[in-house]
Amino acid sequence: MDTLVSAIDVAIPLHLHSTFHYLVPPELASEITTGKRVLVPFGRRRMVGLVLGPVESSGELKPVIALLDPEPLLTADELEFLRWASSYYLHPLGEVIRAALPAGLLSPPRSDEQGEALTNHRASIQHEPFFLITTGSEAHPRLGSRAQAIFGAITAAGELSRKELRRQFGEPGEQLKRLVELGLITREERELYRDPFREEVVLRDEELLLNEHQAAACDAVVAALHRKTFAPFLLHGVTGSGKTEVYLQTIARAMEIGKNALVLVPEIALTPQLVKRFRRRFTCGIAVLHSGLSTGERYDEWRRIRRGEVRIVIGARSAIFAPLANMGIIVVDEEHEPTYKQSEGFRYNARDLALVRGKRAHAVVILGSATPLLTSIQGAKEGKLTSLELPERVRGLPLPEIAVSDLRGRKGTTLSGLLLKALGQNLESGGQTLLFLNRRGFATYLVCGDCGHVFRCPNCSVTLTYHRKTERIVCHYCDYSLPAPTACPGCQGGGITFLGQGTERVEEELLERFPEARIARMDRDTTSGKGGHARILKGLEEGSTDILVGTQMIAKGHHFPGVTLVGVLAIDSILNFPDFRSGERAFQLLTQVMGRAGRGDNPGQVVVQSLMPEHYAIARALAHDSAGFYAEELLFRQEAGYPPFAHLAALHFSGNLEESVQRGAKEAVALLIRLRRSRGGRVEILGPVAAPLSKIRGRYRWQLLLKCRRRDTLHGLLKAFQDEWRPPTGIRSFIDVDPVEMM
Ligand code: ADP
Ligand code: ZN
């Protein structure tokens, strides 16, 4: 941008689909450039926005109040990527930019804040004084012995932080002040990075000798790296086949040719082992973006990346926006995980954006999973992704033995005889057990045996779950809770039955049956707070836990060689979800949970309890027959016209009055039909229908689904709809492009 620019385009984080023009005051003209933040007047407020670039000034414009950054926060290329995402997901650019930056950087100022104070707005930078030796300085004759010792230490090191001096000499304040006054040393404020992990001692490890499948996969990726063109791969490897080793070695090769790497994981708290393996292997700077970081710590990691101090970034979903330059390789580990989709606000999918970002950077992208998305399997078939297969476990370890416990006619059984027997034997032989159940709490359904009254949440269309530890019944959607009832509020009767089992009940039953066993539970109730996950996983790793009961959390990519038995208590409920992906989900979850067994020297065993063991998703998973599952599922998707054979978008409507929500949704359909007629193109409009969860937090929810074989046709219609659509008063609506969850 040259100094003659007099007006700029600014993105403001508001739910508005336009950007805004401002006048540049002459004194700021040379400093305001693309990617920096500015404070601007907006209506009667002041907002923080991001400069998108110069514009032809037209009409009366308000001037920028202040410039907030000395250096751009985003490069032009990063901004282009965000613009693409904004347009693809039909979400306002200002909000997209806010989501991509560390929290707080684009927050509106509080009324008492001045422009200058916003420079390090909210996400504060911590400083630490350093003391440097002044050139040519020699010890002063009038120094006390303590000051001389301190001066000596600084001379020897060239520079020392106050923290270090304090460690060596106790509080050195007075002596330092004197040394500065005498001109022997100078004081300099340096920015400090907060990183709770960096202090950990890390044992180095070395590259493993790859087996033939791993070697072939690495060779293919490395060849693509050297071509320096976009190359997307699907690394489809059974559980325990050594996918992580392939990531590590291909990233090492990328480093050798001066390229950097981004590694996306579903949830950092659940993958401490993966992070540890990276820290052991690489000596270069690694940034780990995890949910346990405070806002300040996150900002620090972001700045380390921005300044090129790290070469590897590991993080969950939002790390796809990390300001890493010179990208050579992007890994999306467990690419099938639904957590890659952001489910509120800016609803992007990091797995999909990894492909977009990789393409822009001419990088290699590896989508890795034991249970890839149907979309990826089809993508590989069509040659959009290069398929790399690891069909065997490392070191020739066998996949676990599977036994099925048919629960038909035995509804209400928590632990079947078969599972109990296997549990007892495994305990005796010193093996560890994982038990999977996808519901937390004690009982998920309370009903009065006398009058049939069911305990429901008053704000949401769900039943309340009884938690024994807190003696309360709780809504898992809005956190509404009541003390556990002793009498029915309807008939005053005392015959309340606790139905439906959660992890808490399983834990209690285990304690009764195996009093000598060391039992732990991992779900949202036991992992709140910093380090909650790590503590529980450590118990398993160190062998101080015999049985771990848990929800989905225990299914995620963990590698515990001591686990020789996995029990799946209930998987069927997933299949009852009104979602075309329920078969895919059940297959993935079951395969992943089973895959935790037998990863060490002792073979693994799996017991699966099910009410519908013949369902194809379950039967194929039990038979380790992923090819069969994918073939069958693809056929179903093709016949029904669902992804990967069609593109989807969902429109959601909510409000406090059910009738007006329904009316709003119907108006939207009418508009869509009119637009479709005038634009042409075959977009199927399904609905409106009440959402499966028809009420949450007092708001009624309706939705409709758009389906189309052509992405551009669908996008065009959505764009036209967005331009014209004004939801009726009291109704909120949003568009979800490529929805993953339709509850
Ligand atoms: P996946 O990610 O496919 O589930 P991992 O990468 O976690 O599998 O590998 C499982 C275990 O096998 C790890 O302990 C890993 O160190 C080990 N491993 C991986 N590759 C090899 C190899 N080529 N030789 C020996 N051990 C290996
Ligand atoms: Zn509720």
PDB file of N, CA and C in Angstrom, residues 130-133 149-161 164-165 168:
ATOM      1  N   PHE A 130      15.888  -8.084  31.203  1.00  0.00           N
ATOM      2  CA  PHE A 130      17.177  -8.745  31.014  1.00  0.00           C
ATOM      3  C   PHE A 130      18.253  -7.698  31.254  1.00  0.00           C
ATOM      4  N   PHE A 131      19.408  -8.124  31.765  1.00  0.00           N
ATOM      5  CA  PHE A 131      20.511  -7.191  32.018  1.00  0.00           C
ATOM      6  C   PHE A 131      21.680  -7.581  31.143  1.00  0.00           C
ATOM      7  N   LEU A 132      22.115  -6.593  30.365  1.00  0.00           N
ATOM      8  CA  LEU A 132      23.157  -6.842  29.378  1.00  0.00           C
ATOM      9  C   LEU A 132      24.403  -6.059  29.760  1.00  0.00           C
ATOM     10  N   ILE A 133      25.524  -6.609  29.456  1.00  0.00           N
ATOM     11  CA  ILE A 133      26.781  -5.939  29.745  1.00  0.00           C
ATOM     12  C   ILE A 133      26.960  -4.790  28.751  1.00  0.00           C
ATOM     13  N   ALA A 149      29.927  -9.583  42.308  1.00  0.00           N
ATOM     14  CA  ALA A 149      29.613 -10.965  41.926  1.00  0.00           C
ATOM     15  C   ALA A 149      28.535 -10.982  40.846  1.00  0.00           C
ATOM     16  N   ILE A 150      27.530 -10.133  41.029  1.00  0.00           N
ATOM     17  CA  ILE A 150      26.460 -10.069  40.036  1.00  0.00           C
ATOM     18  C   ILE A 150      27.003  -9.570  38.707  1.00  0.00           C
ATOM     19  N   PHE A 151      27.817  -8.546  38.777  1.00  0.00           N
ATOM     20  CA  PHE A 151      28.422  -7.989  37.563  1.00  0.00           C
ATOM     21  C   PHE A 151      29.276  -9.061  36.870  1.00  0.00           C
ATOM     22  N   GLY A 152      29.999  -9.817  37.686  1.00  0.00           N
ATOM     23  CA  GLY A 152      30.826 -10.906  37.138  1.00  0.00           C
ATOM     24  C   GLY A 152      29.988 -11.932  36.402  1.00  0.00           C
ATOM     25  N   ALA A 153      28.850 -12.283  37.006  1.00  0.00           N
ATOM     26  CA  ALA A 153      27.993 -13.302  36.383  1.00  0.00           C
ATOM     27  C   ALA A 153      27.432 -12.801  35.051  1.00  0.00           C
ATOM     28  N   ILE A 154      27.034 -11.519  35.032  1.00  0.00           N
ATOM     29  CA  ILE A 154      26.484 -10.966  33.781  1.00  0.00           C
ATOM     30  C   ILE A 154      27.579 -10.870  32.718  1.00  0.00           C
ATOM     31  N   THR A 155      28.796 -10.478  33.158  1.00  0.00           N
ATOM     32  CA  THR A 155      29.910 -10.392  32.212  1.00  0.00           C
ATOM     33  C   THR A 155      30.181 -11.760  31.592  1.00  0.00           C
ATOM     34  N   ALA A 156      30.182 -12.763  32.438  1.00  0.00           N
ATOM     35  CA  ALA A 156      30.501 -14.106  31.947  1.00  0.00           C
ATOM     36  C   ALA A 156      29.457 -14.585  30.938  1.00  0.00           C
ATOM     37  N   ALA A 157      28.173 -14.265  31.215  1.00  0.00           N
ATOM     38  CA  ALA A 157      27.116 -14.776  30.341  1.00  0.00           C
ATOM     39  C   ALA A 157      26.781 -13.813  29.205  1.00  0.00           C
ATOM     40  N   GLY A 158      27.238 -12.536  29.326  1.00  0.00           N
ATOM     41  CA  GLY A 158      26.879 -11.551  28.306  1.00  0.00           C
ATOM     42  C   GLY A 158      25.549 -10.895  28.650  1.00  0.00           C
ATOM     43  N   GLU A 159      24.576 -11.696  29.087  1.00  0.00           N
ATOM     44  CA  GLU A 159      23.285 -11.164  29.506  1.00  0.00           C
ATOM     45  C   GLU A 159      22.601 -12.189  30.395  1.00  0.00           C
ATOM     46  N   LEU A 160      21.808 -11.686  31.329  1.00  0.00           N
ATOM     47  CA  LEU A 160      21.056 -12.592  32.203  1.00  0.00           C
ATOM     48  C   LEU A 160      19.696 -11.978  32.514  1.00  0.00           C
ATOM     49  N   SER A 161      18.699 -12.833  32.678  1.00  0.00           N
ATOM     50  CA  SER A 161      17.367 -12.332  33.042  1.00  0.00           C
ATOM     51  C   SER A 161      17.316 -12.100  34.548  1.00  0.00           C
ATOM     52  N   GLU A 164      16.815 -15.280  36.443  1.00  0.00           N
ATOM     53  CA  GLU A 164      18.005 -16.097  36.642  1.00  0.00           C
ATOM     54  C   GLU A 164      18.893 -15.496  37.741  1.00  0.00           C
ATOM     55  N   LEU A 165      19.022 -14.161  37.712  1.00  0.00           N
ATOM     56  CA  LEU A 165      19.851 -13.500  38.734  1.00  0.00           C
ATOM     57  C   LEU A 165      19.263 -13.714  40.125  1.00  0.00           C
ATOM     58  N   GLN A 168      20.181 -17.057  41.369  1.00  0.00           N
ATOM     59  CA  GLN A 168      21.574 -17.213  41.796  1.00  0.00           C
ATOM     60  C   GLN A 168      21.930 -16.391  43.026  1.00  0.00           C
TER      61      GLN A 168
END
